CSV table of C-alpha atoms and ligand atoms in Angstrom, one decimal:
chain,number,residue,atom,x,y,z
J,1,MET,CA,71.9,180.1,121.4
J,2,LEU,CA,70.3,177.0,122.9
J,3,GLY,CA,70.2,176.0,126.5
J,4,LEU,CA,70.6,172.3,127.3
J,5,TYR,CA,68.7,170.9,130.2
J,6,LEU,CA,69.5,167.5,131.7
J,7,HIS,CA,67.0,166.0,134.1
J,8,ILE,CA,68.4,163.8,136.9
J,9,PRO,CA,65.4,162.2,138.7
J,10,PHE,CA,67.0,160.6,141.7
J,11,CYS,CA,66.7,161.7,145.3
J,12,SER,CA,68.0,160.2,148.6
J,13,ALA,CA,64.6,160.7,150.2
J,14,ILE,CA,61.3,162.2,149.0
J,15,CYS,CA,60.5,165.5,150.6
J,16,ASN,CA,57.0,165.8,152.0
J,17,TYR,CA,56.1,168.9,149.8
J,18,CYS,CA,57.7,167.9,146.5
J,19,ASN,CA,55.8,167.5,143.3
J,20,PHE,CA,58.8,167.4,140.9
J,21,ASN,CA,59.5,164.5,138.6
J,22,ARG,CA,61.7,162.4,140.9
J,23,GLY,CA,62.1,159.0,142.5
J,24,LEU,CA,64.2,157.3,145.1
J,25,PHE,CA,67.9,156.8,144.3
J,26,ASP,CA,68.6,153.4,142.8
J,27,ALA,CA,72.3,152.8,141.9
J,28,ALA,CA,71.7,150.2,139.2
J,29,LEU,CA,68.9,152.3,137.5
J,30,LYS,CA,71.2,155.4,137.7
J,31,VAL,CA,73.9,153.6,135.7
J,32,ARG,CA,71.3,152.7,133.0
J,33,TYR,CA,69.8,156.2,133.1
J,34,VAL,CA,73.2,157.9,132.5
J,35,ASP,CA,73.8,155.6,129.5
J,36,ALA,CA,70.3,156.5,128.2
J,37,LEU,CA,70.8,160.2,128.7
J,38,VAL,CA,74.1,160.1,126.8
J,39,THR,CA,72.4,158.1,124.0
J,40,GLU,CA,69.6,160.7,123.8
J,41,ILE,CA,72.0,163.6,123.6
J,42,GLU,CA,74.1,161.9,121.0
J,43,SER,CA,71.1,161.2,118.8
J,44,GLU,CA,69.7,164.7,119.0
J,45,ARG,CA,72.0,166.1,116.3
J,46,LEU,CA,70.9,163.2,114.0
J,47,ARG,CA,67.2,164.0,114.2
J,48,PRO,CA,66.0,164.6,110.6
J,49,GLU,CA,63.4,167.2,111.6
J,50,ARG,CA,65.7,169.3,113.7
J,51,VAL,CA,65.7,172.9,112.7
J,52,ALA,CA,67.4,174.6,115.6
J,53,SER,CA,70.9,175.8,115.8
J,54,LEU,CA,73.4,173.4,117.4
J,55,CYS,CA,75.0,176.2,119.3
J,56,ALA,CA,74.5,176.2,123.1
J,57,ASP,CA,75.7,178.5,125.8
J,58,THR,CA,74.2,176.9,128.8
J,59,ILE,CA,74.0,173.4,130.3
J,60,TYR,CA,71.8,172.9,133.3
J,61,PHE,CA,71.6,169.8,135.5
J,62,GLY,CA,68.2,169.9,137.2
J,63,GLY,CA,66.3,167.4,139.3
J,64,GLY,CA,65.7,165.5,141.4
J,65,THR,CA,69.2,165.7,142.9
J,66,PRO,CA,71.8,166.0,140.2
J,67,SER,CA,74.6,166.1,142.9
J,68,LEU,CA,73.9,162.4,143.5
J,69,LEU,CA,75.7,161.7,140.3
J,70,GLU,CA,79.4,160.8,140.5
J,71,PRO,CA,81.7,163.6,139.1
J,72,GLU,CA,82.8,161.1,136.4
J,73,GLU,CA,79.2,160.8,135.3
J,74,VAL,CA,78.7,164.5,135.2
J,75,ALA,CA,82.0,164.8,133.2
J,76,ARG,CA,80.8,162.2,130.7
J,77,ILE,CA,77.5,164.0,130.2
J,78,ILE,CA,79.1,167.4,129.7
J,79,GLN,CA,81.6,165.8,127.3
J,80,VAL,CA,78.8,164.3,125.2
J,81,CYS,CA,77.0,167.7,125.2
J,82,ARG,CA,80.2,169.3,123.9
J,83,SER,CA,80.8,166.7,121.2
J,84,SER,CA,77.2,166.8,120.1
J,85,PHE,CA,76.6,170.6,120.1
J,86,ASP,CA,78.8,173.6,119.6
J,87,VAL,CA,78.9,174.5,123.2
J,88,THR,CA,80.6,177.9,123.7
J,89,ALA,CA,83.9,177.9,125.6
J,90,ASP,CA,82.4,180.2,128.3
J,91,ALA,CA,79.1,178.3,128.6
J,92,GLU,CA,77.3,178.5,132.0
J,93,VAL,CA,77.2,175.0,133.3
J,94,THR,CA,75.0,174.7,136.4
J,95,LEU,CA,74.5,171.7,138.7
J,96,GLU,CA,71.7,171.7,141.3
J,97,ALA,CA,73.1,170.3,144.5
J,98,ASN,CA,71.6,169.3,147.9
J,99,PRO,CA,73.9,170.2,150.8
J,100,GLU,CA,74.0,166.7,152.3
J,101,THR,CA,75.4,165.2,149.1
J,102,VAL,CA,78.6,167.2,148.8
J,103,THR,CA,82.1,167.2,150.1
J,104,VAL,CA,85.0,169.3,149.1
J,105,ASP,CA,86.4,166.4,147.0
J,106,ARG,CA,83.1,165.8,145.3
J,107,LEU,CA,82.7,169.5,144.5
J,108,LYS,CA,86.2,169.6,143.2
J,109,GLY,CA,85.3,166.7,141.0
J,110,PHE,CA,82.2,168.5,139.7
J,111,ARG,CA,84.3,171.5,139.0
J,112,ASP,CA,87.0,169.5,137.1
J,113,ALA,CA,84.1,167.9,135.2
J,114,GLY,CA,83.2,171.4,133.8
J,115,VAL,CA,80.5,172.6,136.2
J,116,ASN,CA,81.0,176.3,136.8
J,117,ARG,CA,77.9,177.2,138.7
J,118,LEU,CA,76.2,175.5,141.7
J,119,SER,CA,72.6,175.9,142.8
J,120,PHE,CA,72.1,174.7,146.4
J,121,GLY,CA,68.7,173.7,147.6
J,122,VAL,CA,69.1,175.2,151.1
J,123,GLN,CA,65.4,176.3,151.6
J,124,SER,CA,66.0,177.5,155.2
J,125,PHE,CA,68.7,178.2,157.7
J,126,ARG,CA,66.6,177.0,160.6
J,127,ASP,CA,66.7,173.4,161.7
J,128,GLU,CA,63.1,173.2,162.9
J,129,GLU,CA,61.9,174.4,159.5
J,130,LEU,CA,64.0,172.0,157.6
J,131,LYS,CA,62.7,169.1,159.7
J,132,ARG,CA,59.1,170.2,159.0
J,133,LEU,CA,59.9,170.0,155.3
J,134,SER,CA,61.6,166.5,155.9
J,135,ARG,CA,64.8,167.8,154.3
J,136,LEU,CA,67.8,165.6,155.0
J,137,HIS,CA,70.2,168.4,155.8
J,138,GLY,CA,70.3,170.8,158.7
J,139,ALA,CA,71.3,174.5,158.7
J,140,ALA,CA,74.9,173.7,159.7
J,141,ARG,CA,75.3,171.3,156.7
J,142,ALA,CA,74.0,174.0,154.4
J,143,ARG,CA,76.5,176.5,155.7
J,144,ASP,CA,79.3,174.0,155.4
J,145,ALA,CA,78.3,173.0,151.9
J,146,TYR,CA,78.4,176.6,150.8
J,147,ARG,CA,81.9,177.0,152.3
J,148,GLU,CA,83.1,173.8,150.7
J,149,ALA,CA,81.9,175.1,147.3
J,150,ARG,CA,84.2,178.1,147.8
J,151,ILE,CA,87.1,175.9,148.9
J,152,ALA,CA,86.5,173.8,145.7
J,153,GLY,CA,86.9,177.0,143.7
J,154,PHE,CA,83.3,177.9,142.7
J,155,VAL,CA,82.9,181.6,142.2
J,156,ASN,CA,79.2,181.4,141.0
J,157,VAL,CA,76.9,180.0,143.6
J,158,SER,CA,73.2,180.3,143.9
J,159,LEU,CA,71.0,179.4,146.9
J,160,ASP,CA,67.3,178.5,146.9
J,161,LEU,CA,65.3,179.6,149.9
J,162,MET,CA,61.6,179.0,150.6
J,163,MET,CA,59.3,181.2,152.5
J,164,TRP,CA,55.7,180.9,153.9
J,165,LEU,CA,56.7,177.5,155.5
J,166,PRO,CA,54.4,175.8,158.0
J,167,ALA,CA,54.5,177.5,161.3
J,168,GLN,CA,57.0,180.1,160.1
J,169,PRO,CA,56.6,183.6,161.4
J,170,VAL,CA,57.9,186.6,159.4
J,171,ALA,CA,60.8,187.1,161.7
J,172,ASP,CA,62.0,183.5,161.3
J,173,TRP,CA,62.0,183.8,157.6
J,174,LEU,CA,64.0,187.0,157.7
J,175,THR,CA,66.7,185.3,159.8
J,176,SER,CA,67.2,182.9,156.8
J,177,VAL,CA,67.4,185.8,154.4
J,178,ASP,CA,69.9,187.6,156.6
J,179,GLU,CA,72.0,184.5,156.9
J,180,ALA,CA,72.0,184.0,153.1
J,181,ILE,CA,73.1,187.6,152.7
J,182,ALA,CA,75.9,187.1,155.2
J,183,LEU,CA,77.2,184.2,153.3
J,184,GLY,CA,77.2,186.3,150.1
J,185,PRO,CA,76.2,184.0,147.2
J,186,GLU,CA,76.2,185.4,143.7
J,187,HIS,CA,72.5,184.5,143.1
J,188,LEU,CA,69.4,183.7,145.2
J,189,SER,CA,66.0,182.2,144.3
J,190,LEU,CA,63.2,182.8,146.7
J,191,TYR,CA,60.0,180.8,146.4
J,192,LEU,CA,56.7,180.7,148.3
J,193,LEU,CA,55.9,177.2,149.4
J,194,GLU,CA,52.9,175.8,147.6
J,195,VAL,CA,51.3,173.0,149.5
J,196,TYR,CA,49.8,170.7,146.9
J,197,PRO,CA,46.5,168.9,147.8
J,198,ASN,CA,48.1,165.4,147.7
J,199,ALA,CA,51.4,166.4,149.4
J,200,PRO,CA,52.1,164.4,152.6
J,201,LEU,CA,53.0,167.7,154.2
J,202,LYS,CA,49.3,168.7,154.0
J,203,ASP,CA,48.4,165.8,156.3
J,204,GLU,CA,51.4,166.5,158.6
J,205,MET,CA,50.3,170.1,158.9
J,206,ALA,CA,46.8,169.1,159.9
J,207,ARG,CA,48.1,166.5,162.5
J,208,ALA,CA,50.7,168.9,164.0
J,209,ARG,CA,48.4,172.0,163.7
J,210,TRP,CA,51.0,173.9,161.7
J,211,SER,CA,49.6,176.5,159.5
J,212,GLN,CA,51.0,179.0,157.0
J,213,ALA,CA,51.1,182.6,158.1
J,214,PRO,CA,48.2,184.8,156.8
J,215,ASP,CA,48.4,186.1,153.2
J,216,ASP,CA,49.4,189.6,154.4
J,217,ASP,CA,52.4,188.1,156.3
J,218,ALA,CA,53.4,186.2,153.1
J,219,ALA,CA,53.4,189.6,151.3
J,220,VAL,CA,55.6,191.1,154.0
J,221,MET,CA,58.0,188.2,153.8
J,222,TYR,CA,58.4,188.7,150.1
J,223,LEU,CA,58.6,192.5,150.1
J,224,GLU,CA,60.9,192.7,153.1
J,225,ALA,CA,63.2,190.0,151.8
J,226,MET,CA,63.5,191.8,148.5
J,227,ASP,CA,64.3,195.1,150.2
J,228,ARG,CA,67.0,193.5,152.4
J,229,LEU,CA,68.6,191.8,149.4
J,230,GLU,CA,68.5,195.1,147.4
J,231,ARG,CA,70.2,196.9,150.3
J,232,ALA,CA,72.9,194.2,150.3
J,233,GLY,CA,73.7,194.9,146.6
J,234,TYR,CA,71.5,192.3,144.9
J,235,GLN,CA,69.4,193.2,141.9
J,236,GLN,CA,66.0,191.6,141.5
J,237,TYR,CA,65.6,190.6,137.8
J,238,GLU,CA,62.7,188.2,138.0
J,239,ILE,CA,59.7,187.7,140.3
J,240,SER,CA,61.6,185.1,142.4
J,241,ASN,CA,65.3,185.8,141.5
J,242,VAL,CA,68.0,188.2,142.5
J,243,ALA,CA,71.6,188.3,141.5
J,244,ARG,CA,74.8,190.3,141.9
J,245,PRO,CA,75.4,192.4,138.8
J,246,GLY,CA,76.1,190.1,135.8
J,247,ARG,CA,75.3,187.0,137.8
J,248,HIS,CA,71.7,186.3,136.7
J,249,SER,CA,71.0,182.7,135.5
J,250,ARG,CA,71.7,182.7,131.8
J,251,HIS,CA,69.9,179.4,131.4
J,252,ASN,CA,66.7,180.4,133.2
J,253,LEU,CA,66.6,183.6,131.3
J,254,LYS,CA,65.9,181.6,128.2
J,255,TYR,CA,62.6,180.4,129.7
J,256,TRP,CA,61.5,184.0,130.4
J,257,THR,CA,62.7,185.6,127.1
J,258,ASP,CA,61.1,183.1,124.6
J,259,GLY,CA,64.5,181.4,124.0
J,260,GLU,CA,65.2,177.9,122.8
J,261,TRP,CA,66.2,174.9,124.8
J,262,LEU,CA,66.5,171.2,124.5
J,263,GLY,CA,65.6,169.0,127.5
J,264,PHE,CA,67.1,165.5,127.9
J,265,GLY,CA,66.0,162.8,130.4
J,266,CYS,CA,62.7,161.7,131.8
J,267,GLY,CA,60.0,164.4,131.8
J,268,ALA,CA,62.2,167.0,130.2
J,269,HIS,CA,60.6,169.7,128.1
J,270,SER,CA,62.0,171.3,125.0
J,271,THR,CA,61.2,174.3,122.9
J,272,SER,CA,62.8,174.9,119.6
J,273,GLY,CA,61.9,175.9,116.0
J,274,GLY,CA,58.4,177.0,117.1
J,275,ALA,CA,57.6,173.6,118.6
J,276,ARG,CA,57.4,172.3,122.1
J,277,TRP,CA,57.7,168.7,123.2
J,278,LYS,CA,58.0,166.6,126.3
J,279,ASN,CA,59.7,163.4,127.2
J,280,VAL,CA,58.0,160.5,128.9
J,281,ALA,CA,58.0,161.1,132.6
J,282,GLY,CA,58.8,157.7,134.2
J,283,THR,CA,62.5,156.9,134.7
J,284,ASP,CA,62.1,153.2,133.7
J,285,ASP,CA,59.8,154.1,130.8
J,286,TYR,CA,62.4,156.6,129.6
J,287,VAL,CA,65.3,154.1,129.9
J,288,GLY,CA,63.3,151.4,128.2
J,289,ARG,CA,62.4,153.6,125.3
J,290,ILE,CA,66.0,154.6,124.7
J,291,ASP,CA,67.2,151.0,125.0
J,292,ARG,CA,64.6,149.9,122.4
J,293,GLY,CA,65.7,152.8,120.1
J,294,GLN,CA,62.4,154.6,120.5
J,295,PRO,CA,62.2,158.3,120.7
J,296,PRO,CA,61.5,159.4,124.3
J,297,ALA,CA,59.3,162.4,123.4
J,298,ILE,CA,55.6,161.6,123.8
J,299,GLU,CA,53.9,165.0,123.3
J,300,ARG,CA,54.9,167.3,120.5
J,301,HIS,CA,53.0,170.5,119.8
J,302,GLN,CA,53.6,173.1,117.1
J,303,LEU,CA,52.9,176.5,118.6
J,304,SER,CA,50.5,178.8,116.9
J,305,ALA,CA,51.4,182.5,116.6
J,306,ALA,CA,48.8,183.3,119.3
J,307,GLU,CA,50.3,180.8,121.7
J,308,ARG,CA,53.8,182.2,121.2
J,309,VAL,CA,52.5,185.7,121.9
J,310,GLY,CA,50.6,184.5,125.0
J,311,ASP,CA,53.6,182.7,126.3
J,312,ALA,CA,55.9,185.7,125.6
J,313,LEU,CA,53.6,188.0,127.5
J,314,PHE,CA,53.3,185.6,130.5
J,315,MET,CA,57.0,185.0,130.7
J,316,GLY,CA,58.2,188.5,129.8
J,317,LEU,CA,56.1,190.1,132.6
J,318,ARG,CA,57.9,187.9,135.1
J,319,LEU,CA,61.0,190.0,134.5
J,320,VAL,CA,61.6,193.2,136.4
J,321,VAL,CA,62.4,195.0,133.1
J,322,GLY,CA,59.0,193.8,131.8
J,323,LEU,CA,58.0,194.0,128.2
J,324,GLU,CA,59.6,196.4,125.8
J,325,GLU,CA,56.6,197.5,123.7
J,326,THR,CA,58.4,198.3,120.4
J,327,ALA,CA,60.7,195.2,120.6
J,328,PHE,CA,57.6,193.1,121.3
J,329,ALA,CA,55.7,194.5,118.3
J,330,ASP,CA,58.7,194.0,116.0
J,331,ARG,CA,59.1,190.4,117.1
J,332,TYR,CA,55.5,189.2,117.4
J,333,GLY,CA,53.6,191.8,115.3
J,334,VAL,CA,51.4,192.7,118.3
J,335,ASP,CA,50.9,196.1,119.9
J,336,VAL,CA,50.4,195.0,123.5
J,337,TRP,CA,48.8,198.2,124.6
J,338,SER,CA,46.3,198.4,121.7
J,339,ARG,CA,45.3,194.9,122.3
J,340,TYR,CA,45.2,194.6,126.1
J,341,GLY,CA,45.4,198.3,127.3
J,342,PRO,CA,41.7,198.5,128.4
J,343,ASP,CA,42.1,195.4,130.5
J,344,LEU,CA,45.4,196.5,131.9
J,345,GLU,CA,44.4,200.0,132.7
J,346,PRO,CA,42.9,199.2,136.2
J,347,PHE,CA,46.2,197.6,137.2
J,348,LEU,CA,48.0,200.8,136.3
J,349,GLU,CA,45.6,202.8,138.5
J,350,ASN,CA,46.1,200.6,141.6
J,351,GLY,CA,49.8,200.6,141.3
J,352,VAL,CA,50.3,197.0,140.3
J,353,LEU,CA,51.5,197.7,136.9
J,354,ARG,CA,53.5,200.6,135.4
J,355,ARG,CA,53.9,201.8,131.8
J,356,GLN,CA,57.0,204.0,131.5
J,357,GLY,CA,59.9,204.5,129.1
J,358,GLY,CA,58.3,202.3,126.4
J,359,ARG,CA,58.0,199.4,128.8
J,360,ILE,CA,55.2,197.7,130.7
J,361,PHE,CA,56.3,196.1,133.9
J,362,LEU,CA,55.0,194.9,137.3
J,363,THR,CA,55.8,196.9,140.4
J,364,ARG,CA,57.3,194.8,143.2
J,365,ARG,CA,53.9,194.9,144.9
J,366,GLY,CA,52.4,193.8,141.6
J,367,MET,CA,54.6,190.8,141.6
J,368,LEU,CA,52.6,189.4,144.5
J,369,VAL,CA,49.5,189.4,142.2
J,370,ALA,CA,51.2,188.6,138.9
J,371,ASN,CA,48.8,185.8,138.2
J,372,GLU,CA,45.8,188.2,138.3
J,373,VAL,CA,47.5,190.6,135.8
J,374,MET,CA,48.6,187.7,133.5
J,375,SER,CA,45.0,186.4,133.4
J,376,VAL,CA,44.3,189.3,131.1
J,377,PHE,CA,46.4,187.5,128.4
J,378,VAL,CA,44.5,184.3,128.6
C,401,SF4,S1,65.3,166.9,147.1
C,401,SF4,FE1,64.2,168.3,145.7
C,401,SF4,S2,63.5,167.0,144.0
C,401,SF4,FE2,64.2,165.6,145.7
C,401,SF4,S3,62.3,165.1,146.8
C,401,SF4,FE3,63.2,166.9,147.8
C,401,SF4,S4,62.3,168.7,146.9
C,401,SF4,FE4,61.9,167.0,145.6
């Protein structure tokens, strides 16, 4: 089954830490962009070289801020996905939403359009932290947006939270975690803030003398949050993701289990039929190409067997269940332990990695140093 990813690159303002592919909202450009997106989706099934199945069981609107689209536009895009692919009746259809962009009516509109899962970019339930991140919403709006989603009938809601924020002590982070638990979403994603070298936030931190807590505190933030979530009935299934039983993100699991997906829109990536390709990143550039009848993909790469194995090891180890050794050997013809065992052994000894029940997996503490373990596969 394919996943369909739709990139919506518009935001009402640009957050000071963001390095996603996005730009400021422009109403006229948005109209042209939605037309281009629809054209790209419709033409996908006509591509002569396509080898993938046309069956899809997930649709994911990511961004940017997809909730800046009108519900009618979302409905039109979902409709064209359904007419161009065999989208299963019970497909997971996710829309990323920012709290300040929604009302009960707009959320009802998204639901009527076919969206059945919302992912809110909350980041924090503390106003001073949200201000430091230059987010447009405050904590009260985030709480209200969550309640409005329930009123609109959504039964599958995810919240994104960020830890290790500028000037954030461990205790403040945990108040956001507790508040999220009290609200009771079906799914949560927890990320560590990464301050990129050219992010405006970096300068603001220097000017305001905000610093991130020491590394040891970041570890406590992660471990204590995961413990609290587990005690509240959530199951961690990936380094950064927890869910109520059965409520994991079906779409995102495709990325971690060497699945196939097609990405539409500017900068969207696709992986299918053993190949990987990427669309041109600029919004204008993308719309121009589609208008001129040119393909939007600029980079196409046929994956070698070794690259597929490397990617599968990297992504599989992000999952709490880790790598199932026999299944991995059957699928890729590689005995992970024969090939990498000597390099992985030290990680077993210091409790970062475990090999048990035919599986190799990171311990929770190991998830904090996942990159080090994964460097073995490079
Ligand atoms: S809303 Fe999200 S995508 Fe848009 S600028 Fe902020 S962090 Fe980036």
